[in-house]
């Protein structure tokens, strides 16, 4: 049986035979770190009365939980992500069905797009495709240290302002191949809805102005796990990859171990980081499932406490 994961299911996760599995997906915050295990505390938290912007669904066999999917919103109700996916060997074969039914259920509350990120060589890639997800784009994670900045040519970055949003959106679209654009967002509202928030981290954004518009954008998050960077260069300014890296190092403020998430569509940035000694820590695939609106299915309606 596949249904909502209810508060009455939680006590069984404190008994022998509970679902003890590693997370099969990654959020932005977990990239580069070892997959987390589903703990008893996590299982209990997932069973709490459904929050407006998150839902949990389980695959059950003889009353026992064999697989769990945790879905949550990004910036708006229209764009959600699979934030956790756990399965026993028995439950693994039902993951495509679980994902399909969970997507249908959240479609009832207005979700239009559902994202899933996993390691690029993960068997979840095939599983998600059977559930209707389609590859959108790939990312590579680099790890390195912000050391002393050299005397090379730097880019002049200024803090992001609200009125820059439209140009940043245009910059993102300009860098994206056609298959990736539905995931980035075909409209500015879709792009805003699908943004990934930092989890409990301080965030700063920067842009670089030119007479032709923005040539670069960068986001720096600082938190307990260190610094996470995302950046985008206009495809016509690929020669400025080194300048952008030096400018981000200056903006980061101090030497620190950092993670840098590089979309595959920015190979010049990946090459420049590698040339500076940054190490590749993994490749990830991001998939997107358009969620159609369905008639209500009582069996999948989140339970109320």
mmCIF file of C-alpha atoms in Angstrom:
data_model
loop_
_atom_site.group_PDB
_atom_site.id
_atom_site.type_symbol
_atom_site.label_atom_id
_atom_site.label_comp_id
_atom_site.label_asym_id
_atom_site.label_seq_id
_atom_site.Cartn_x
_atom_site.Cartn_y
_atom_site.Cartn_z
ATOM 1 C CA UNK A 1 0.000 0.000 0.000
ATOM 2 C CA UNK A 2 1.176 3.510 -0.790
ATOM 3 C CA UNK A 3 -0.323 6.350 1.215
ATOM 4 C CA UNK A 4 0.467 9.394 3.313
ATOM 5 C CA UNK A 5 2.877 8.767 6.176
ATOM 6 C CA UNK A 6 0.836 9.401 9.327
ATOM 7 C CA UNK A 7 1.585 10.220 12.918
ATOM 8 C CA UNK A 8 0.215 6.803 13.889
ATOM 9 C CA UNK A 9 3.003 5.217 11.776
ATOM 10 C CA UNK A 10 5.799 6.818 13.799
ATOM 11 C CA UNK A 11 5.822 4.494 16.853
ATOM 12 C CA UNK A 12 6.744 1.498 14.692
ATOM 13 C CA UNK A 13 9.970 3.266 13.715
ATOM 14 C CA UNK A 14 11.154 2.872 17.326
ATOM 15 C CA UNK A 15 10.747 -0.920 17.190
ATOM 16 C CA UNK A 16 12.853 -3.689 15.617
ATOM 17 C CA UNK A 17 12.275 -3.919 11.882
ATOM 18 C CA UNK A 18 12.062 -0.159 11.407
ATOM 19 C CA UNK A 19 13.112 1.427 8.119
ATOM 20 C CA UNK A 20 16.845 2.143 8.521
ATOM 21 C CA UNK A 21 18.133 3.396 5.176
ATOM 22 C CA UNK A 22 20.350 6.044 3.645
ATOM 23 C CA UNK A 23 18.981 8.980 1.689
ATOM 24 C CA UNK A 24 18.982 8.299 -2.046
ATOM 25 C CA UNK A 25 18.623 11.945 -3.115
ATOM 26 C CA UNK A 26 20.434 15.192 -2.430
ATOM 27 C CA UNK A 27 19.282 18.700 -1.716
ATOM 28 C CA UNK A 28 21.506 21.675 -2.409
ATOM 29 C CA UNK A 29 22.645 21.640 1.230
ATOM 30 C CA UNK A 30 23.672 17.965 1.258
ATOM 31 C CA UNK A 31 25.755 17.970 -1.924
ATOM 32 C CA UNK A 32 29.280 16.736 -1.230
ATOM 33 C CA UNK A 33 28.423 15.162 2.115
ATOM 34 C CA UNK A 34 27.810 11.521 2.933
ATOM 35 C CA UNK A 35 24.158 10.500 2.574
ATOM 36 C CA UNK A 36 22.252 10.840 5.815
ATOM 37 C CA UNK A 37 20.574 7.883 7.481
ATOM 38 C CA UNK A 38 16.896 7.940 8.372
ATOM 39 C CA UNK A 39 16.993 8.162 12.151
ATOM 40 C CA UNK A 40 14.139 7.487 14.546
ATOM 41 C CA UNK A 41 13.915 11.215 15.207
ATOM 42 C CA UNK A 42 13.693 11.998 11.481
ATOM 43 C CA UNK A 43 11.013 9.353 11.015
ATOM 44 C CA UNK A 44 8.983 10.847 13.854
ATOM 45 C CA UNK A 45 9.384 14.376 12.517
ATOM 46 C CA UNK A 46 8.147 13.312 9.066
ATOM 47 C CA UNK A 47 4.998 11.933 10.690
ATOM 48 C CA UNK A 48 4.001 15.171 12.400
ATOM 49 C CA UNK A 49 0.762 16.785 11.169
ATOM 50 C CA UNK A 50 1.435 17.922 7.618
ATOM 51 C CA UNK A 51 2.941 21.376 7.305
ATOM 52 C CA UNK A 52 1.628 23.521 4.505
ATOM 53 C CA UNK A 53 4.850 23.268 2.524
ATOM 54 C CA UNK A 54 5.879 19.649 3.076
ATOM 55 C CA UNK A 55 4.383 16.159 2.714
ATOM 56 C CA UNK A 56 5.619 12.624 3.422
ATOM 57 C CA UNK A 57 4.447 9.426 1.750
ATOM 58 C CA UNK A 58 5.232 5.799 2.464
ATOM 59 C CA UNK A 59 5.159 2.394 0.818
ATOM 60 C CA UNK A 60 3.939 -0.184 3.329
ATOM 61 C CA UNK A 61 4.196 -3.978 3.319
ATOM 62 C CA UNK A 62 2.319 -5.960 5.957
ATOM 63 C CA UNK A 63 1.970 -2.788 7.970
ATOM 64 C CA UNK A 64 5.712 -2.042 7.951
ATOM 65 C CA UNK A 65 7.247 1.005 6.310
ATOM 66 C CA UNK A 66 9.497 -0.107 3.421
ATOM 67 C CA UNK A 67 10.045 3.212 1.614
ATOM 68 C CA UNK A 68 9.567 6.882 2.483
ATOM 69 C CA UNK A 69 9.459 9.949 0.220
ATOM 70 C CA UNK A 70 9.695 13.410 1.769
ATOM 71 C CA UNK A 71 8.548 16.264 -0.478
ATOM 72 C CA UNK A 72 8.832 19.966 0.320
ATOM 73 C CA UNK A 73 8.324 23.313 -1.356
ATOM 74 C CA UNK A 74 11.059 25.512 -2.653
ATOM 75 C CA UNK A 75 10.155 29.226 -2.851
ATOM 76 C CA UNK A 76 6.478 28.800 -3.774
ATOM 77 C CA UNK A 77 3.762 26.173 -3.762
ATOM 78 C CA UNK A 78 4.133 25.649 -7.508
ATOM 79 C CA UNK A 79 7.694 24.221 -7.269
ATOM 80 C CA UNK A 80 8.591 21.375 -4.886
ATOM 81 C CA UNK A 81 11.485 18.946 -4.549
ATOM 82 C CA UNK A 82 12.056 15.413 -3.343
ATOM 83 C CA UNK A 83 13.976 16.322 -0.188
ATOM 84 C CA UNK A 84 14.394 12.768 1.092
ATOM 85 C CA UNK A 85 13.984 9.267 -0.327
ATOM 86 C CA UNK A 86 14.619 6.140 1.755
ATOM 87 C CA UNK A 87 14.005 2.480 0.961
ATOM 88 C CA UNK A 88 14.653 -1.030 2.231
ATOM 89 C CA UNK A 89 15.535 -3.738 -0.318
ATOM 90 C CA UNK A 90 11.832 -4.636 -0.402
ATOM 91 C CA UNK A 91 10.738 -1.026 -0.792
ATOM 92 C CA UNK A 92 13.299 -0.183 -3.453
ATOM 93 C CA UNK A 93 11.316 -1.900 -6.186
ATOM 94 C CA UNK A 94 8.331 0.308 -5.366
ATOM 95 C CA UNK A 95 10.087 3.640 -5.491
ATOM 96 C CA UNK A 96 8.877 4.553 -8.970
ATOM 97 C CA UNK A 97 5.285 3.878 -7.890
ATOM 98 C CA UNK A 98 5.830 5.831 -4.667
ATOM 99 C CA UNK A 99 7.228 8.844 -6.532
ATOM 100 C CA UNK A 100 4.419 8.725 -9.095
ATOM 101 C CA UNK A 101 1.677 8.687 -6.470
ATOM 102 C CA UNK A 102 3.378 11.280 -4.250
ATOM 103 C CA UNK A 103 3.642 13.659 -7.221
ATOM 104 C CA UNK A 104 -0.041 13.151 -8.001
ATOM 105 C CA UNK A 105 -0.958 13.901 -4.390
ATOM 106 C CA UNK A 106 0.936 17.190 -4.176
ATOM 107 C CA UNK A 107 -0.510 18.144 -7.557
ATOM 108 C CA UNK A 108 -3.825 18.465 -5.747
ATOM 109 C CA UNK A 109 -2.509 21.399 -3.693
ATOM 110 C CA UNK A 110 -1.147 23.329 -6.671
ATOM 111 C CA UNK A 111 2.324 21.886 -7.253
ATOM 112 C CA UNK A 112 3.230 22.219 -10.946
ATOM 113 C CA UNK A 113 6.881 21.111 -11.029
ATOM 114 C CA UNK A 114 8.678 18.534 -8.895
ATOM 115 C CA UNK A 115 12.494 18.392 -8.773
ATOM 116 C CA UNK A 116 14.790 15.518 -7.844
ATOM 117 C CA UNK A 117 18.590 15.600 -7.497
ATOM 118 C CA UNK A 118 20.744 12.496 -7.175
ATOM 119 C CA UNK A 119 24.287 11.415 -7.896
ATOM 120 C CA UNK A 120 24.745 11.118 -11.629
ATOM 121 C CA UNK A 121 25.554 7.387 -11.554
ATOM 122 C CA UNK A 122 22.841 6.524 -9.037
ATOM 123 C CA UNK A 123 20.314 3.810 -9.926
ATOM 124 C CA UNK A 124 17.693 6.333 -8.849
ATOM 125 C CA UNK A 125 18.163 7.953 -12.257
ATOM 126 C CA UNK A 126 16.372 5.040 -13.942
ATOM 127 C CA UNK A 127 13.815 4.791 -11.160
ATOM 128 C CA UNK A 128 12.908 8.478 -11.429
ATOM 129 C CA UNK A 129 12.585 8.220 -15.204
ATOM 130 C CA UNK A 130 10.038 5.436 -14.790
ATOM 131 C CA UNK A 131 8.146 7.798 -12.473
ATOM 132 C CA UNK A 132 8.006 10.494 -15.142
ATOM 133 C CA UNK A 133 11.034 12.609 -14.232
ATOM 134 C CA UNK A 134 13.171 13.842 -17.115
ATOM 135 C CA UNK A 135 16.806 14.891 -16.952
ATOM 136 C CA UNK A 136 17.079 18.684 -16.866
ATOM 137 C CA UNK A 137 20.762 19.434 -16.267
ATOM 138 C CA UNK A 138 23.886 18.186 -14.505
ATOM 139 C CA UNK A 139 26.086 19.814 -11.880
ATOM 140 C CA UNK A 140 29.605 19.227 -10.642
ATOM 141 C CA UNK A 141 30.620 20.038 -7.092
ATOM 142 C CA UNK A 142 34.110 21.392 -6.445
ATOM 143 C CA UNK A 143 35.814 21.767 -3.074
ATOM 144 C CA UNK A 144 38.686 24.088 -2.396
ATOM 145 C CA UNK A 145 40.141 26.755 -0.171
ATOM 146 C CA UNK A 146 39.841 30.500 -0.521
ATOM 147 C CA UNK A 147 43.465 31.474 -0.201
ATOM 148 C CA UNK A 148 45.267 34.757 -0.737
ATOM 149 C CA UNK A 149 44.006 36.428 -3.894
ATOM 150 C CA UNK A 150 46.597 37.076 -6.542
ATOM 151 C CA UNK A 151 47.101 40.217 -8.545
ATOM 152 C CA UNK A 152 45.206 39.107 -11.619
ATOM 153 C CA UNK A 153 42.377 40.927 -13.310
ATOM 154 C CA UNK A 154 39.326 40.944 -11.084
ATOM 155 C CA UNK A 155 35.724 41.559 -11.925
ATOM 156 C CA UNK A 156 33.894 44.383 -10.211
ATOM 157 C CA UNK A 157 31.042 42.779 -8.289
ATOM 158 C CA UNK A 158 28.406 44.828 -6.537
ATOM 159 C CA UNK A 159 25.649 43.661 -4.171
ATOM 160 C CA UNK A 160 22.491 42.355 -5.816
ATOM 161 C CA UNK A 161 19.505 44.712 -5.769
ATOM 162 C CA UNK A 162 15.859 43.816 -6.228
ATOM 163 C CA UNK A 163 15.697 45.504 -9.612
ATOM 164 C CA UNK A 164 18.445 43.157 -10.867
ATOM 165 C CA UNK A 165 16.169 40.113 -10.699
ATOM 166 C CA UNK A 166 14.940 40.347 -14.284
ATOM 167 C CA UNK A 167 18.482 40.587 -15.662
ATOM 168 C CA UNK A 168 19.697 37.686 -13.507
ATOM 169 C CA UNK A 169 16.815 35.614 -14.865
ATOM 170 C CA UNK A 170 17.816 36.543 -18.414
ATOM 171 C CA UNK A 171 21.420 35.610 -17.640
ATOM 172 C CA UNK A 172 20.346 32.191 -16.340
ATOM 173 C CA UNK A 173 18.261 31.549 -19.464
ATOM 174 C CA UNK A 174 21.071 32.730 -21.751
ATOM 175 C CA UNK A 175 23.419 30.109 -20.318
ATOM 176 C CA UNK A 176 20.918 27.232 -20.454
ATOM 177 C CA UNK A 177 20.445 24.718 -23.274
ATOM 178 C CA UNK A 178 16.835 24.277 -24.315
ATOM 179 C CA UNK A 179 16.223 21.019 -22.341
ATOM 180 C CA UNK A 180 17.265 22.777 -19.111
ATOM 181 C CA UNK A 181 15.014 25.807 -19.448
ATOM 182 C CA UNK A 182 11.794 24.283 -18.031
ATOM 183 C CA UNK A 183 13.727 23.470 -14.847
ATOM 184 C CA UNK A 184 15.269 26.938 -14.588
ATOM 185 C CA UNK A 185 11.893 28.477 -15.389
ATOM 186 C CA UNK A 186 10.250 29.583 -18.623
ATOM 187 C CA UNK A 187 8.961 32.725 -16.915
ATOM 188 C CA UNK A 188 10.372 34.894 -14.182
ATOM 189 C CA UNK A 189 7.684 33.654 -11.775
ATOM 190 C CA UNK A 190 8.685 30.029 -12.448
ATOM 191 C CA UNK A 191 12.341 30.893 -11.931
ATOM 192 C CA UNK A 192 11.610 32.609 -8.613
ATOM 193 C CA UNK A 193 9.460 29.676 -7.442
ATOM 194 C CA UNK A 194 12.138 27.071 -8.185
ATOM 195 C CA UNK A 195 15.026 28.775 -6.353
ATOM 196 C CA UNK A 196 16.705 26.685 -3.656
ATOM 197 C CA UNK A 197 17.099 28.339 -0.286
ATOM 198 C CA UNK A 198 20.154 27.969 1.883
ATOM 199 C CA UNK A 199 19.325 26.045 5.045
ATOM 200 C CA UNK A 200 19.997 28.307 7.994
ATOM 201 C CA UNK A 201 22.839 30.110 6.243
ATOM 202 C CA UNK A 202 23.669 33.781 5.662
ATOM 203 C CA UNK A 203 23.380 34.563 1.953
ATOM 204 C CA UNK A 204 24.863 37.337 -0.157
ATOM 205 C CA UNK A 205 24.376 37.816 -3.888
ATOM 206 C CA UNK A 206 26.470 39.857 -6.311
ATOM 207 C CA UNK A 207 26.309 40.900 -9.955
ATOM 208 C CA UNK A 208 28.690 42.424 -12.496
ATOM 209 C CA UNK A 209 27.365 45.247 -14.673
ATOM 210 C CA UNK A 210 28.313 45.930 -18.277
ATOM 211 C CA UNK A 211 26.848 48.250 -20.880
ATOM 212 C CA UNK A 212 25.190 45.208 -22.475
ATOM 213 C CA UNK A 213 23.651 44.029 -19.182
ATOM 214 C CA UNK A 214 24.854 41.685 -16.477
ATOM 215 C CA UNK A 215 27.876 39.583 -17.348
ATOM 216 C CA UNK A 216 27.973 37.573 -14.126
ATOM 217 C CA UNK A 217 26.062 36.648 -11.002
ATOM 218 C CA UNK A 218 27.347 35.015 -7.819
ATOM 219 C CA UNK A 219 25.784 33.776 -4.595
ATOM 220 C CA UNK A 220 27.804 33.111 -1.437
ATOM 221 C CA UNK A 221 26.257 31.255 1.508
ATOM 222 C CA UNK A 222 28.114 30.980 4.792
ATOM 223 C CA UNK A 223 26.967 28.506 7.431
ATOM 224 C CA UNK A 224 28.029 25.837 9.880
ATOM 225 C CA UNK A 225 29.239 23.581 7.065
ATOM 226 C CA UNK A 226 31.390 26.268 5.496
ATOM 227 C CA UNK A 227 30.895 28.356 2.386
ATOM 228 C CA UNK A 228 28.816 27.373 -0.632
ATOM 229 C CA UNK A 229 29.167 29.269 -3.908
ATOM 230 C CA UNK A 230 27.088 29.370 -7.059
ATOM 231 C CA UNK A 231 27.951 31.608 -9.976
ATOM 232 C CA UNK A 232 27.030 32.173 -13.595
ATOM 233 C CA UNK A 233 28.968 33.794 -16.426
ATOM 234 C CA UNK A 234 27.378 35.047 -19.606
ATOM 235 C CA UNK A 235 28.366 32.646 -22.428
ATOM 236 C CA UNK A 236 29.976 35.518 -24.339
ATOM 237 C CA UNK A 237 32.306 36.244 -21.395
ATOM 238 C CA UNK A 238 33.746 32.795 -20.751
ATOM 239 C CA UNK A 239 37.222 34.362 -20.820
ATOM 240 C CA UNK A 240 36.445 36.042 -17.491
ATOM 241 C CA UNK A 241 36.166 32.801 -15.496
ATOM 242 C CA UNK A 242 39.415 33.434 -13.588
ATOM 243 C CA UNK A 243 38.417 37.034 -12.907
ATOM 244 C CA UNK A 244 35.079 35.897 -11.510
ATOM 245 C CA UNK A 245 36.731 33.344 -9.209
ATOM 246 C CA UNK A 246 39.142 35.947 -7.844
ATOM 247 C CA UNK A 247 36.293 38.386 -7.295
ATOM 248 C CA UNK A 248 34.259 35.781 -5.431
ATOM 249 C CA UNK A 249 37.303 35.015 -3.280
ATOM 250 C CA UNK A 250 37.516 38.683 -2.370
ATOM 251 C CA UNK A 251 33.800 38.875 -1.601
ATOM 252 C CA UNK A 252 33.983 35.734 0.560
ATOM 253 C CA UNK A 253 36.088 37.781 2.932
ATOM 254 C CA UNK A 254 38.515 35.234 4.404
ATOM 255 C CA UNK A 255 40.296 31.981 3.682
ATOM 256 C CA UNK A 256 37.919 29.073 4.124
ATOM 257 C CA UNK A 257 37.101 25.628 2.836
ATOM 258 C CA UNK A 258 34.309 26.045 0.324
ATOM 259 C CA UNK A 259 32.004 24.153 -2.001
ATOM 260 C CA UNK A 260 31.329 25.516 -5.483
ATOM 261 C CA UNK A 261 28.349 24.164 -7.444
ATOM 262 C CA UNK A 262 29.036 24.411 -11.185
ATOM 263 C CA UNK A 263 26.358 23.620 -13.776
ATOM 264 C CA UNK A 264 27.665 21.440 -16.586
ATOM 265 C CA UNK A 265 26.745 24.246 -18.976
ATOM 266 C CA UNK A 266 29.603 26.335 -17.503
ATOM 267 C CA UNK A 267 32.655 24.200 -18.474
ATOM 268 C CA UNK A 268 34.977 27.221 -18.549
ATOM 269 C CA UNK A 269 34.245 27.865 -14.865
ATOM 270 C CA UNK A 270 34.841 24.215 -13.951
ATOM 271 C CA UNK A 271 38.149 24.243 -15.827
ATOM 272 C CA UNK A 272 39.290 27.441 -14.133
ATOM 273 C CA UNK A 273 38.513 26.031 -10.683
ATOM 274 C CA UNK A 274 40.352 22.779 -11.467
ATOM 275 C CA UNK A 275 43.372 24.764 -12.664
ATOM 276 C CA UNK A 276 43.417 26.517 -9.301
ATOM 277 C CA UNK A 277 43.536 23.236 -7.412
ATOM 278 C CA UNK A 278 39.869 22.837 -6.547
ATOM 279 C CA UNK A 279 38.867 19.164 -6.388
ATOM 280 C CA UNK A 280 35.810 17.567 -7.941
ATOM 281 C CA UNK A 281 33.648 16.092 -5.167
ATOM 282 C CA UNK A 282 30.872 14.590 -7.240
ATOM 283 C CA UNK A 283 28.570 14.921 -10.221
ATOM 284 C CA UNK A 284 24.833 15.264 -9.819
ATOM 285 C CA UNK A 285 21.807 14.980 -12.075
ATOM 286 C CA UNK A 286 18.775 17.218 -11.619
ATOM 287 C CA UNK A 287 15.496 15.890 -12.976
ATOM 288 C CA UNK A 288 12.116 17.542 -13.368
ATOM 289 C CA UNK A 289 8.609 16.104 -13.391
ATOM 290 C CA UNK A 290 5.752 18.314 -14.607
ATOM 291 C CA UNK A 291 2.886 17.636 -12.227
ATOM 292 C CA UNK A 292 -0.583 17.444 -13.731
ATOM 293 C CA UNK A 293 -3.627 18.301 -11.682
ATOM 294 C CA UNK A 294 -5.569 15.206 -10.661
ATOM 295 C CA UNK A 295 -8.879 14.528 -9.012
ATOM 296 C CA UNK A 296 -8.577 14.000 -5.292
ATOM 297 C CA UNK A 297 -7.429 10.569 -4.168
ATOM 298 C CA UNK A 298 -8.577 10.044 -0.565
ATOM 299 C CA UNK A 299 -6.008 7.307 0.024
ATOM 300 C CA UNK A 300 -3.205 9.833 -0.577
ATOM 301 C CA UNK A 301 -4.723 12.718 1.367
ATOM 302 C CA UNK A 302 -2.359 13.758 4.177
ATOM 303 C CA UNK A 303 -3.766 12.706 7.538
ATOM 304 C CA UNK A 304 -4.642 15.310 10.114
ATOM 305 C CA UNK A 305 -3.687 14.827 13.722
#
